[in-house]
mmCIF file of C-alpha atoms in Angstrom:
data_model
loop_
_atom_site.group_PDB
_atom_site.id
_atom_site.type_symbol
_atom_site.label_atom_id
_atom_site.label_comp_id
_atom_site.label_asym_id
_atom_site.label_seq_id
_atom_site.Cartn_x
_atom_site.Cartn_y
_atom_site.Cartn_z
ATOM 1 C CA UNK A 2 5.176 -16.851 -8.789
ATOM 2 C CA UNK A 3 2.839 -14.635 -6.212
ATOM 3 C CA UNK A 4 6.148 -12.551 -5.183
ATOM 4 C CA UNK A 5 7.137 -12.256 -8.449
ATOM 5 C CA UNK A 6 3.336 -10.887 -10.067
ATOM 6 C CA UNK A 7 3.548 -8.739 -7.272
ATOM 7 C CA UNK A 8 6.706 -6.811 -8.029
ATOM 8 C CA UNK A 9 5.914 -6.304 -11.228
ATOM 9 C CA UNK A 10 2.510 -4.944 -10.157
ATOM 10 C CA UNK A 11 4.716 -2.779 -8.070
ATOM 11 C CA UNK A 12 7.416 -1.783 -10.727
ATOM 12 C CA UNK A 13 4.530 -1.124 -13.659
ATOM 13 C CA UNK A 14 2.222 0.471 -11.137
ATOM 14 C CA UNK A 15 4.993 3.019 -10.284
ATOM 15 C CA UNK A 16 6.169 2.886 -14.075
ATOM 16 C CA UNK A 17 2.778 4.550 -14.833
ATOM 17 C CA UNK A 18 2.395 6.794 -11.969
ATOM 18 C CA UNK A 19 5.623 8.734 -12.506
ATOM 19 C CA UNK A 20 4.417 8.770 -16.298
ATOM 20 C CA UNK A 21 1.352 10.559 -15.481
ATOM 21 C CA UNK A 22 3.161 12.858 -13.503
ATOM 22 C CA UNK A 23 5.237 13.683 -15.874
ATOM 23 C CA UNK A 24 2.892 14.657 -18.156
ATOM 24 C CA UNK A 25 1.258 16.146 -16.351
ATOM 25 C CA UNK A 26 4.641 18.468 -15.349
ATOM 26 C CA UNK A 27 5.501 18.813 -19.298
ATOM 27 C CA UNK A 28 2.470 19.547 -20.585
ATOM 28 C CA UNK A 29 -0.483 21.137 -18.083
ATOM 29 C CA UNK A 30 2.059 23.484 -16.544
ATOM 30 C CA UNK A 31 0.436 26.435 -18.588
ATOM 31 C CA UNK A 32 -2.782 25.596 -16.359
ATOM 32 C CA UNK A 33 -3.551 28.303 -13.672
ATOM 33 C CA UNK A 34 -1.730 26.850 -10.648
ATOM 34 C CA UNK A 35 -4.983 25.898 -8.520
ATOM 35 C CA UNK A 36 -5.885 23.703 -11.064
ATOM 36 C CA UNK A 37 -2.336 22.151 -12.096
ATOM 37 C CA UNK A 38 -1.957 21.358 -8.893
ATOM 38 C CA UNK A 39 -5.483 19.499 -8.815
ATOM 39 C CA UNK A 40 -4.646 17.986 -11.910
ATOM 40 C CA UNK A 41 -1.504 16.106 -10.566
ATOM 41 C CA UNK A 42 -3.185 14.925 -7.627
ATOM 42 C CA UNK A 43 -5.322 13.740 -9.740
ATOM 43 C CA UNK A 44 -3.178 11.559 -12.126
ATOM 44 C CA UNK A 45 -2.219 8.919 -9.663
ATOM 45 C CA UNK A 46 -5.898 8.312 -9.010
ATOM 46 C CA UNK A 47 -6.397 6.841 -12.556
ATOM 47 C CA UNK A 48 -3.022 3.956 -11.664
ATOM 48 C CA UNK A 49 -4.351 3.005 -8.319
ATOM 49 C CA UNK A 50 -7.828 2.951 -9.126
ATOM 50 C CA UNK A 51 -7.900 -0.146 -11.505
ATOM 51 C CA UNK A 52 -5.204 -1.894 -8.779
ATOM 52 C CA UNK A 53 -7.799 -1.297 -6.278
ATOM 53 C CA UNK A 54 -9.855 -2.955 -8.412
ATOM 54 C CA UNK A 55 -7.184 -5.749 -9.503
ATOM 55 C CA UNK A 56 -6.417 -6.255 -5.373
ATOM 56 C CA UNK A 57 -9.975 -6.767 -4.869
ATOM 57 C CA UNK A 58 -10.256 -9.631 -7.805
ATOM 58 C CA UNK A 59 -6.873 -11.322 -6.643
ATOM 59 C CA UNK A 60 -8.333 -11.382 -2.825
ATOM 60 C CA UNK A 61 -11.603 -12.631 -3.344
ATOM 61 C CA UNK A 62 -13.503 -14.644 -5.335
ATOM 62 C CA UNK A 63 -16.338 -12.678 -6.782
ATOM 63 C CA UNK A 64 -18.084 -16.119 -7.280
ATOM 64 C CA UNK A 65 -18.485 -16.493 -3.149
ATOM 65 C CA UNK A 66 -20.728 -14.715 -1.166
ATOM 66 C CA UNK A 67 -17.365 -12.752 0.479
ATOM 67 C CA UNK A 68 -17.013 -11.622 -3.552
ATOM 68 C CA UNK A 69 -20.328 -10.330 -3.684
ATOM 69 C CA UNK A 70 -20.506 -8.801 -0.537
ATOM 70 C CA UNK A 71 -22.066 -5.439 -0.540
ATOM 71 C CA UNK A 72 -18.939 -3.587 0.788
ATOM 72 C CA UNK A 73 -16.425 -4.823 -1.903
ATOM 73 C CA UNK A 74 -19.642 -3.107 -4.177
ATOM 74 C CA UNK A 75 -19.955 -0.413 -2.911
ATOM 75 C CA UNK A 76 -15.309 0.166 -3.282
ATOM 76 C CA UNK A 77 -15.526 -0.412 -6.811
ATOM 77 C CA UNK A 78 -18.449 2.128 -6.810
ATOM 78 C CA UNK A 79 -16.843 4.684 -5.435
ATOM 79 C CA UNK A 80 -13.045 3.438 -6.717
ATOM 80 C CA UNK A 81 -14.723 4.091 -10.610
ATOM 81 C CA UNK A 82 -16.243 7.655 -9.277
ATOM 82 C CA UNK A 83 -12.965 9.162 -7.909
ATOM 83 C CA UNK A 84 -11.820 7.871 -10.961
ATOM 84 C CA UNK A 85 -14.035 10.206 -13.269
ATOM 85 C CA UNK A 86 -13.526 12.972 -11.225
ATOM 86 C CA UNK A 87 -9.888 12.550 -11.967
ATOM 87 C CA UNK A 88 -10.408 11.777 -15.772
ATOM 88 C CA UNK A 89 -12.649 15.560 -15.985
ATOM 89 C CA UNK A 90 -9.525 17.056 -13.640
ATOM 90 C CA UNK A 91 -7.265 15.986 -15.763
ATOM 91 C CA UNK A 92 -9.287 17.111 -19.040
ATOM 92 C CA UNK A 93 -10.098 20.179 -18.034
ATOM 93 C CA UNK A 94 -6.254 21.395 -16.774
ATOM 94 C CA UNK A 95 -5.836 20.002 -20.160
ATOM 95 C CA UNK A 96 -8.112 22.287 -22.373
ATOM 96 C CA UNK A 97 -6.670 25.069 -19.921
ATOM 97 C CA UNK A 98 -3.312 24.881 -20.723
ATOM 98 C CA UNK A 99 -3.750 23.941 -24.256
ATOM 99 C CA UNK A 100 -2.214 20.791 -24.388
ATOM 100 C CA UNK A 101 -2.214 18.601 -27.124
ATOM 101 C CA UNK A 102 -5.009 16.301 -27.439
ATOM 102 C CA UNK A 103 -3.181 13.048 -27.450
ATOM 103 C CA UNK A 104 -2.610 13.654 -23.289
ATOM 104 C CA UNK A 105 -5.736 13.644 -22.218
ATOM 105 C CA UNK A 106 -6.638 11.027 -24.452
ATOM 106 C CA UNK A 107 -3.669 9.299 -22.771
ATOM 107 C CA UNK A 108 -4.148 9.531 -19.304
ATOM 108 C CA UNK A 109 -7.976 8.997 -19.112
ATOM 109 C CA UNK A 110 -8.188 6.506 -22.007
ATOM 110 C CA UNK A 111 -5.684 4.834 -20.232
ATOM 111 C CA UNK A 112 -7.383 4.850 -17.087
ATOM 112 C CA UNK A 113 -9.970 3.401 -19.191
ATOM 113 C CA UNK A 114 -8.030 0.544 -20.621
ATOM 114 C CA UNK A 115 -5.986 -0.651 -16.976
ATOM 115 C CA UNK A 116 -10.018 -0.610 -15.804
ATOM 116 C CA UNK A 117 -10.880 -3.343 -18.569
ATOM 117 C CA UNK A 118 -7.726 -6.050 -17.605
ATOM 118 C CA UNK A 119 -7.729 -4.678 -14.367
ATOM 119 C CA UNK A 120 -10.560 -7.887 -13.137
ATOM 120 C CA UNK A 121 -9.103 -10.399 -15.476
ATOM 121 C CA UNK A 122 -5.656 -10.178 -14.400
ATOM 122 C CA UNK A 123 -6.253 -10.246 -10.701
ATOM 123 C CA UNK A 124 -8.885 -12.831 -10.804
ATOM 124 C CA UNK A 125 -5.806 -14.574 -12.668
ATOM 125 C CA UNK A 126 -3.364 -14.203 -10.109
ATOM 126 C CA UNK A 127 -5.874 -15.655 -7.254
ATOM 127 C CA UNK A 128 -6.262 -18.435 -8.886
ATOM 128 C CA UNK A 129 -2.343 -18.797 -8.623
ATOM 129 C CA UNK A 130 -3.250 -18.667 -4.931
ATOM 130 C CA UNK A 131 -2.252 -21.820 -2.866
ATOM 131 C CA UNK A 132 -5.203 -23.465 -0.674
ATOM 132 C CA UNK A 133 -6.132 -21.814 2.507
ATOM 133 C CA UNK A 134 -4.403 -22.980 5.651
ATOM 134 C CA UNK A 135 -6.477 -24.339 8.114
ATOM 135 C CA UNK A 136 -6.610 -22.276 11.621
ATOM 136 C CA UNK A 137 -4.800 -24.718 13.847
ATOM 137 C CA UNK A 138 -2.146 -25.270 11.097
ATOM 138 C CA UNK A 139 -1.014 -22.447 10.553
ATOM 139 C CA UNK A 140 2.263 -21.401 12.178
ATOM 140 C CA UNK A 141 1.981 -17.612 13.799
ATOM 141 C CA UNK A 142 5.810 -15.972 12.633
ATOM 142 C CA UNK A 143 8.035 -15.825 15.584
ATOM 143 C CA UNK A 144 11.125 -13.259 16.219
ATOM 144 C CA UNK A 145 13.270 -15.061 14.898
ATOM 145 C CA UNK A 146 11.571 -14.883 11.538
ATOM 146 C CA UNK A 147 10.589 -10.877 12.349
ATOM 147 C CA UNK A 148 14.057 -10.693 12.713
ATOM 148 C CA UNK A 149 15.231 -11.878 9.396
ATOM 149 C CA UNK A 150 12.773 -10.041 7.747
ATOM 150 C CA UNK A 151 13.756 -6.505 9.066
ATOM 151 C CA UNK A 152 17.607 -7.238 8.320
ATOM 152 C CA UNK A 153 16.326 -8.214 4.270
ATOM 153 C CA UNK A 154 15.040 -4.699 4.382
ATOM 154 C CA UNK A 155 18.314 -3.034 6.322
ATOM 155 C CA UNK A 156 20.296 -4.991 3.204
ATOM 156 C CA UNK A 157 18.217 -3.648 1.092
ATOM 157 C CA UNK A 158 18.398 0.156 2.388
ATOM 158 C CA UNK A 159 22.100 -0.588 2.537
ATOM 159 C CA UNK A 160 22.573 -1.685 -0.895
ATOM 160 C CA UNK A 161 20.049 0.170 -2.696
ATOM 161 C CA UNK A 162 22.130 3.462 -0.871
ATOM 162 C CA UNK A 163 25.946 2.583 -2.143
ATOM 163 C CA UNK A 164 24.487 1.626 -5.968
ATOM 164 C CA UNK A 165 23.032 4.907 -5.866
ATOM 165 C CA UNK A 166 25.460 7.043 -4.423
ATOM 166 C CA UNK A 167 28.590 5.020 -6.313
ATOM 167 C CA UNK A 168 25.307 5.889 -9.229
ATOM 168 C CA UNK A 169 25.676 10.046 -8.828
ATOM 169 C CA UNK A 170 29.429 10.385 -7.767
ATOM 170 C CA UNK A 171 30.510 8.279 -11.356
ATOM 171 C CA UNK A 172 27.737 10.747 -13.389
ATOM 172 C CA UNK A 173 29.283 13.708 -11.217
ATOM 173 C CA UNK A 174 33.001 12.691 -12.560
ATOM 174 C CA UNK A 175 32.098 12.145 -15.733
ATOM 175 C CA UNK A 176 29.731 15.465 -16.143
ATOM 176 C CA UNK A 177 31.685 17.543 -13.625
ATOM 177 C CA UNK A 178 27.834 18.748 -12.203
ATOM 178 C CA UNK A 179 28.158 22.358 -10.461
ATOM 179 C CA UNK A 180 27.286 22.151 -6.881
ATOM 180 C CA UNK A 181 23.701 22.530 -7.464
ATOM 181 C CA UNK A 182 23.310 20.113 -9.793
ATOM 182 C CA UNK A 183 25.143 17.546 -7.946
ATOM 183 C CA UNK A 184 22.234 18.362 -5.208
ATOM 184 C CA UNK A 185 19.382 17.665 -6.836
ATOM 185 C CA UNK A 186 21.325 14.525 -8.211
ATOM 186 C CA UNK A 187 22.267 13.229 -3.984
ATOM 187 C CA UNK A 188 18.432 13.888 -4.100
ATOM 188 C CA UNK A 189 17.493 11.381 -6.967
ATOM 189 C CA UNK A 190 19.740 9.043 -5.086
ATOM 190 C CA UNK A 191 17.940 9.560 -1.934
ATOM 191 C CA UNK A 192 14.688 9.107 -3.644
ATOM 192 C CA UNK A 193 15.779 5.550 -5.318
ATOM 193 C CA UNK A 194 17.343 4.481 -1.604
ATOM 194 C CA UNK A 195 14.093 4.644 0.274
ATOM 195 C CA UNK A 196 11.902 4.051 -2.987
ATOM 196 C CA UNK A 197 13.508 0.749 -3.319
ATOM 197 C CA UNK A 198 13.723 0.021 0.902
ATOM 198 C CA UNK A 199 9.928 0.423 1.030
ATOM 199 C CA UNK A 200 9.183 -1.955 -1.637
ATOM 200 C CA UNK A 201 11.486 -4.435 -0.190
ATOM 201 C CA UNK A 202 9.187 -3.402 3.308
ATOM 202 C CA UNK A 203 6.253 -4.698 1.671
ATOM 203 C CA UNK A 204 7.608 -7.789 -0.462
ATOM 204 C CA UNK A 205 8.856 -9.221 2.675
ATOM 205 C CA UNK A 206 5.416 -8.787 4.532
ATOM 206 C CA UNK A 207 3.250 -10.743 2.074
ATOM 207 C CA UNK A 208 3.170 -14.331 3.804
ATOM 208 C CA UNK A 209 1.701 -12.048 6.342
ATOM 209 C CA UNK A 210 -1.095 -10.477 4.750
ATOM 210 C CA UNK A 211 -2.019 -13.759 3.135
ATOM 211 C CA UNK A 212 -2.097 -15.539 6.998
ATOM 212 C CA UNK A 213 -4.555 -12.825 8.358
ATOM 213 C CA UNK A 214 -6.402 -13.049 5.807
ATOM 214 C CA UNK A 215 -6.769 -16.720 6.006
ATOM 215 C CA UNK A 216 -7.674 -16.014 10.067
ATOM 216 C CA UNK A 217 -10.792 -14.785 8.581
ATOM 217 C CA UNK A 218 -11.481 -17.644 5.796
ATOM 218 C CA UNK A 219 -10.868 -14.932 3.266
ATOM 219 C CA UNK A 220 -14.486 -13.920 4.195
ATOM 220 C CA UNK A 221 -14.753 -9.469 3.371
ATOM 221 C CA UNK A 222 -17.544 -9.443 6.047
ATOM 222 C CA UNK A 223 -16.032 -11.458 8.367
ATOM 223 C CA UNK A 224 -12.746 -9.550 8.452
ATOM 224 C CA UNK A 225 -14.089 -6.337 8.405
ATOM 225 C CA UNK A 226 -16.042 -7.186 11.736
ATOM 226 C CA UNK A 227 -12.761 -8.535 12.920
ATOM 227 C CA UNK A 228 -11.376 -4.950 12.179
ATOM 228 C CA UNK A 229 -13.932 -3.268 13.618
ATOM 229 C CA UNK A 230 -13.727 -4.808 17.156
ATOM 230 C CA UNK A 231 -9.835 -5.375 17.472
ATOM 231 C CA UNK A 232 -8.390 -2.674 15.676
ATOM 232 C CA UNK A 233 -11.446 0.277 16.791
ATOM 233 C CA UNK A 234 -12.896 -1.167 19.653
ATOM 234 C CA UNK A 235 -16.588 -1.383 18.694
ATOM 235 C CA UNK A 236 -18.717 -3.828 20.737
ATOM 236 C CA UNK A 237 -19.963 -6.457 18.177
ATOM 237 C CA UNK A 238 -20.425 -9.655 19.679
ATOM 238 C CA UNK A 239 -18.544 -12.106 18.056
ATOM 239 C CA UNK A 240 -19.120 -15.256 18.579
ATOM 240 C CA UNK A 241 -17.304 -18.584 21.119
ATOM 241 C CA UNK A 242 -16.229 -20.643 17.158
ATOM 242 C CA UNK A 243 -14.932 -17.817 15.939
ATOM 243 C CA UNK A 244 -13.364 -16.352 18.647
ATOM 244 C CA UNK A 245 -10.121 -18.203 17.881
ATOM 245 C CA UNK A 246 -9.665 -17.032 14.170
ATOM 246 C CA UNK A 247 -10.718 -13.079 15.502
ATOM 247 C CA UNK A 248 -7.546 -13.495 17.831
ATOM 248 C CA UNK A 249 -5.218 -15.177 15.161
ATOM 249 C CA UNK A 250 -6.361 -11.996 13.436
ATOM 250 C CA UNK A 251 -5.590 -9.799 16.360
ATOM 251 C CA UNK A 252 -2.007 -11.338 16.508
ATOM 252 C CA UNK A 253 -1.240 -11.279 12.715
ATOM 253 C CA UNK A 254 -2.500 -7.604 11.985
ATOM 254 C CA UNK A 255 0.038 -6.578 13.973
ATOM 255 C CA UNK A 256 2.558 -7.235 12.092
ATOM 256 C CA UNK A 257 0.630 -6.541 9.019
ATOM 257 C CA UNK A 258 0.141 -2.948 10.749
ATOM 258 C CA UNK A 259 3.936 -2.600 11.471
ATOM 259 C CA UNK A 260 5.328 -3.474 8.193
ATOM 260 C CA UNK A 261 2.548 -1.403 6.399
ATOM 261 C CA UNK A 262 4.081 1.605 9.137
ATOM 262 C CA UNK A 263 7.388 1.240 7.674
ATOM 263 C CA UNK A 264 6.760 0.611 3.907
ATOM 264 C CA UNK A 265 4.264 4.147 4.507
ATOM 265 C CA UNK A 266 7.290 6.260 5.720
ATOM 266 C CA UNK A 267 9.438 5.005 3.840
ATOM 267 C CA UNK A 268 7.656 5.819 0.426
ATOM 268 C CA UNK A 269 6.784 9.105 1.720
ATOM 269 C CA UNK A 270 10.622 9.574 2.498
ATOM 270 C CA UNK A 271 11.427 9.083 -1.229
ATOM 271 C CA UNK A 272 8.399 11.356 -2.089
ATOM 272 C CA UNK A 273 9.906 14.188 0.004
ATOM 273 C CA UNK A 274 13.362 13.888 -1.921
ATOM 274 C CA UNK A 275 11.917 14.283 -5.564
ATOM 275 C CA UNK A 276 9.490 17.175 -4.350
ATOM 276 C CA UNK A 277 12.774 18.671 -3.097
ATOM 277 C CA UNK A 278 14.619 18.084 -5.944
ATOM 278 C CA UNK A 279 11.543 19.384 -8.115
ATOM 279 C CA UNK A 280 12.082 22.836 -5.543
ATOM 280 C CA UNK A 281 15.395 23.083 -6.516
ATOM 281 C CA UNK A 282 15.362 22.904 -9.919
ATOM 282 C CA UNK A 283 12.432 25.283 -9.990
ATOM 283 C CA UNK A 284 9.995 22.889 -11.125
ATOM 284 C CA UNK A 285 6.310 23.014 -9.880
ATOM 285 C CA UNK A 286 7.369 25.025 -6.868
ATOM 286 C CA UNK A 287 4.101 25.606 -5.631
ATOM 287 C CA UNK A 288 2.658 22.055 -5.733
ATOM 288 C CA UNK A 289 5.649 20.545 -4.294
ATOM 289 C CA UNK A 290 5.846 22.848 -1.480
ATOM 290 C CA UNK A 291 2.694 22.520 -0.490
ATOM 291 C CA UNK A 292 2.172 18.638 -1.489
ATOM 292 C CA UNK A 293 4.835 18.492 0.801
ATOM 293 C CA UNK A 294 3.454 20.243 3.850
ATOM 294 C CA UNK A 295 0.238 17.798 3.489
ATOM 295 C CA UNK A 296 2.354 14.839 3.068
ATOM 296 C CA UNK A 297 4.235 15.543 6.751
ATOM 297 C CA UNK A 298 0.337 16.679 7.816
ATOM 298 C CA UNK A 299 -0.794 13.178 6.706
ATOM 299 C CA UNK A 300 2.190 11.630 8.484
ATOM 300 C CA UNK A 301 1.299 13.009 11.821
ATOM 301 C CA UNK A 302 -2.116 12.086 11.928
ATOM 302 C CA UNK A 303 -1.154 7.883 10.362
ATOM 303 C CA UNK A 304 1.764 7.114 12.422
ATOM 304 C CA UNK A 305 -0.069 7.889 15.503
ATOM 305 C CA UNK A 306 -3.105 5.913 14.228
ATOM 306 C CA UNK A 307 -1.207 3.077 12.973
ATOM 307 C CA UNK A 308 0.478 2.927 17.007
ATOM 308 C CA UNK A 309 -3.011 2.982 18.444
ATOM 309 C CA UNK A 310 -4.460 0.013 16.006
ATOM 310 C CA UNK A 311 -1.181 -1.855 16.749
ATOM 311 C CA UNK A 312 -1.869 -1.384 20.897
ATOM 312 C CA UNK A 313 -5.416 -2.458 20.383
ATOM 313 C CA UNK A 314 -4.470 -5.460 18.902
ATOM 314 C CA UNK A 315 -2.072 -6.374 21.642
ATOM 315 C CA UNK A 316 -4.778 -5.933 24.351
ATOM 316 C CA UNK A 317 -7.381 -7.905 22.273
ATOM 317 C CA UNK A 318 -4.891 -10.850 22.712
ATOM 318 C CA UNK A 319 -4.222 -10.385 26.079
ATOM 319 C CA UNK A 320 -7.391 -10.534 26.765
ATOM 320 C CA UNK A 321 -8.841 -13.580 25.484
ATOM 321 C CA UNK A 322 -5.242 -15.963 26.070
ATOM 322 C CA UNK A 323 -7.840 -18.948 26.115
ATOM 323 C CA UNK A 324 -8.700 -18.329 22.591
ATOM 324 C CA UNK A 325 -5.222 -18.700 21.355
ATOM 325 C CA UNK A 326 -5.234 -20.757 18.659
ATOM 326 C CA UNK A 327 -1.768 -22.065 19.875
ATOM 327 C CA UNK A 328 -2.706 -22.011 23.781
ATOM 328 C CA UNK A 329 -2.723 -25.253 25.621
ATOM 329 C CA UNK A 330 -3.615 -25.507 28.763
ATOM 330 C CA UNK A 331 -1.188 -26.956 31.231
ATOM 331 C CA UNK A 332 -1.689 -30.044 33.565
ATOM 332 C CA UNK A 333 -1.810 -29.286 37.259
ATOM 333 C CA UNK A 334 1.180 -30.874 38.973
ATOM 334 C CA UNK A 335 -0.073 -34.009 41.477
#
């Protein structure tokens, strides 16, 4: 049920984000380039802001001490402030472009509605979650499990590529597109292929995220403390009683980061195909070029950052072998 809800969330979020971008491209193109780029960059936040709030509500019960964490409160305030700024940018760009009144009303008003329903929906999804598994009963995914999930991602890529290629070929036969339009259609097929594969990579990793949360007792403050020690190398003392859960966190977070790296890379490649097709069509050439350069710069920073944290997690596990929940002392031969 939760996997289905997650898939629906991804589909709806993607559709709303693309819809917001389409409205920006169609009705705000008369705004100055700088303002148009700002509005196009701000519009996704109107969707992903409520998504963050709903995700927190789905992961942490706000009636518990961990749910009332100051960290969660700060995150909520920051997300709300960012969305308010994004809404203001969209409204200013709409006024500058002399867009219909309903355009900023839909974008800003839609974000407000999403904020209202995000927390109740997230709380409902949290109540559907199975009980937390005790640390000694948790089963750490082995190499066979990882390989099966990688195979699923690969199969998704092949199927999506075949379906997209067939669709482009049929369209080209029926419409007799010139080479320029055929290239744009091929880029669209590439975008859909990598987007589907990105979704597959994050869906198959859902059990890892749940296991990661259970390793920290679903306590956001404890998970943040583990992250500081394991991933950032901070010198923060961890009680001996918490050491096994910290090691289990380090074991699982490696898997989560690896699949997150795959998701981000595939998703950004999908966006790159979309931006390239926009450049070929002559739509938002300046914005597409600037955004493409920013994406490349972000990946150049994010990928080494992810790899460094994966290595730190591995070193932490190696440094605490006896704290591994699955560790058993070997009997001494007589």
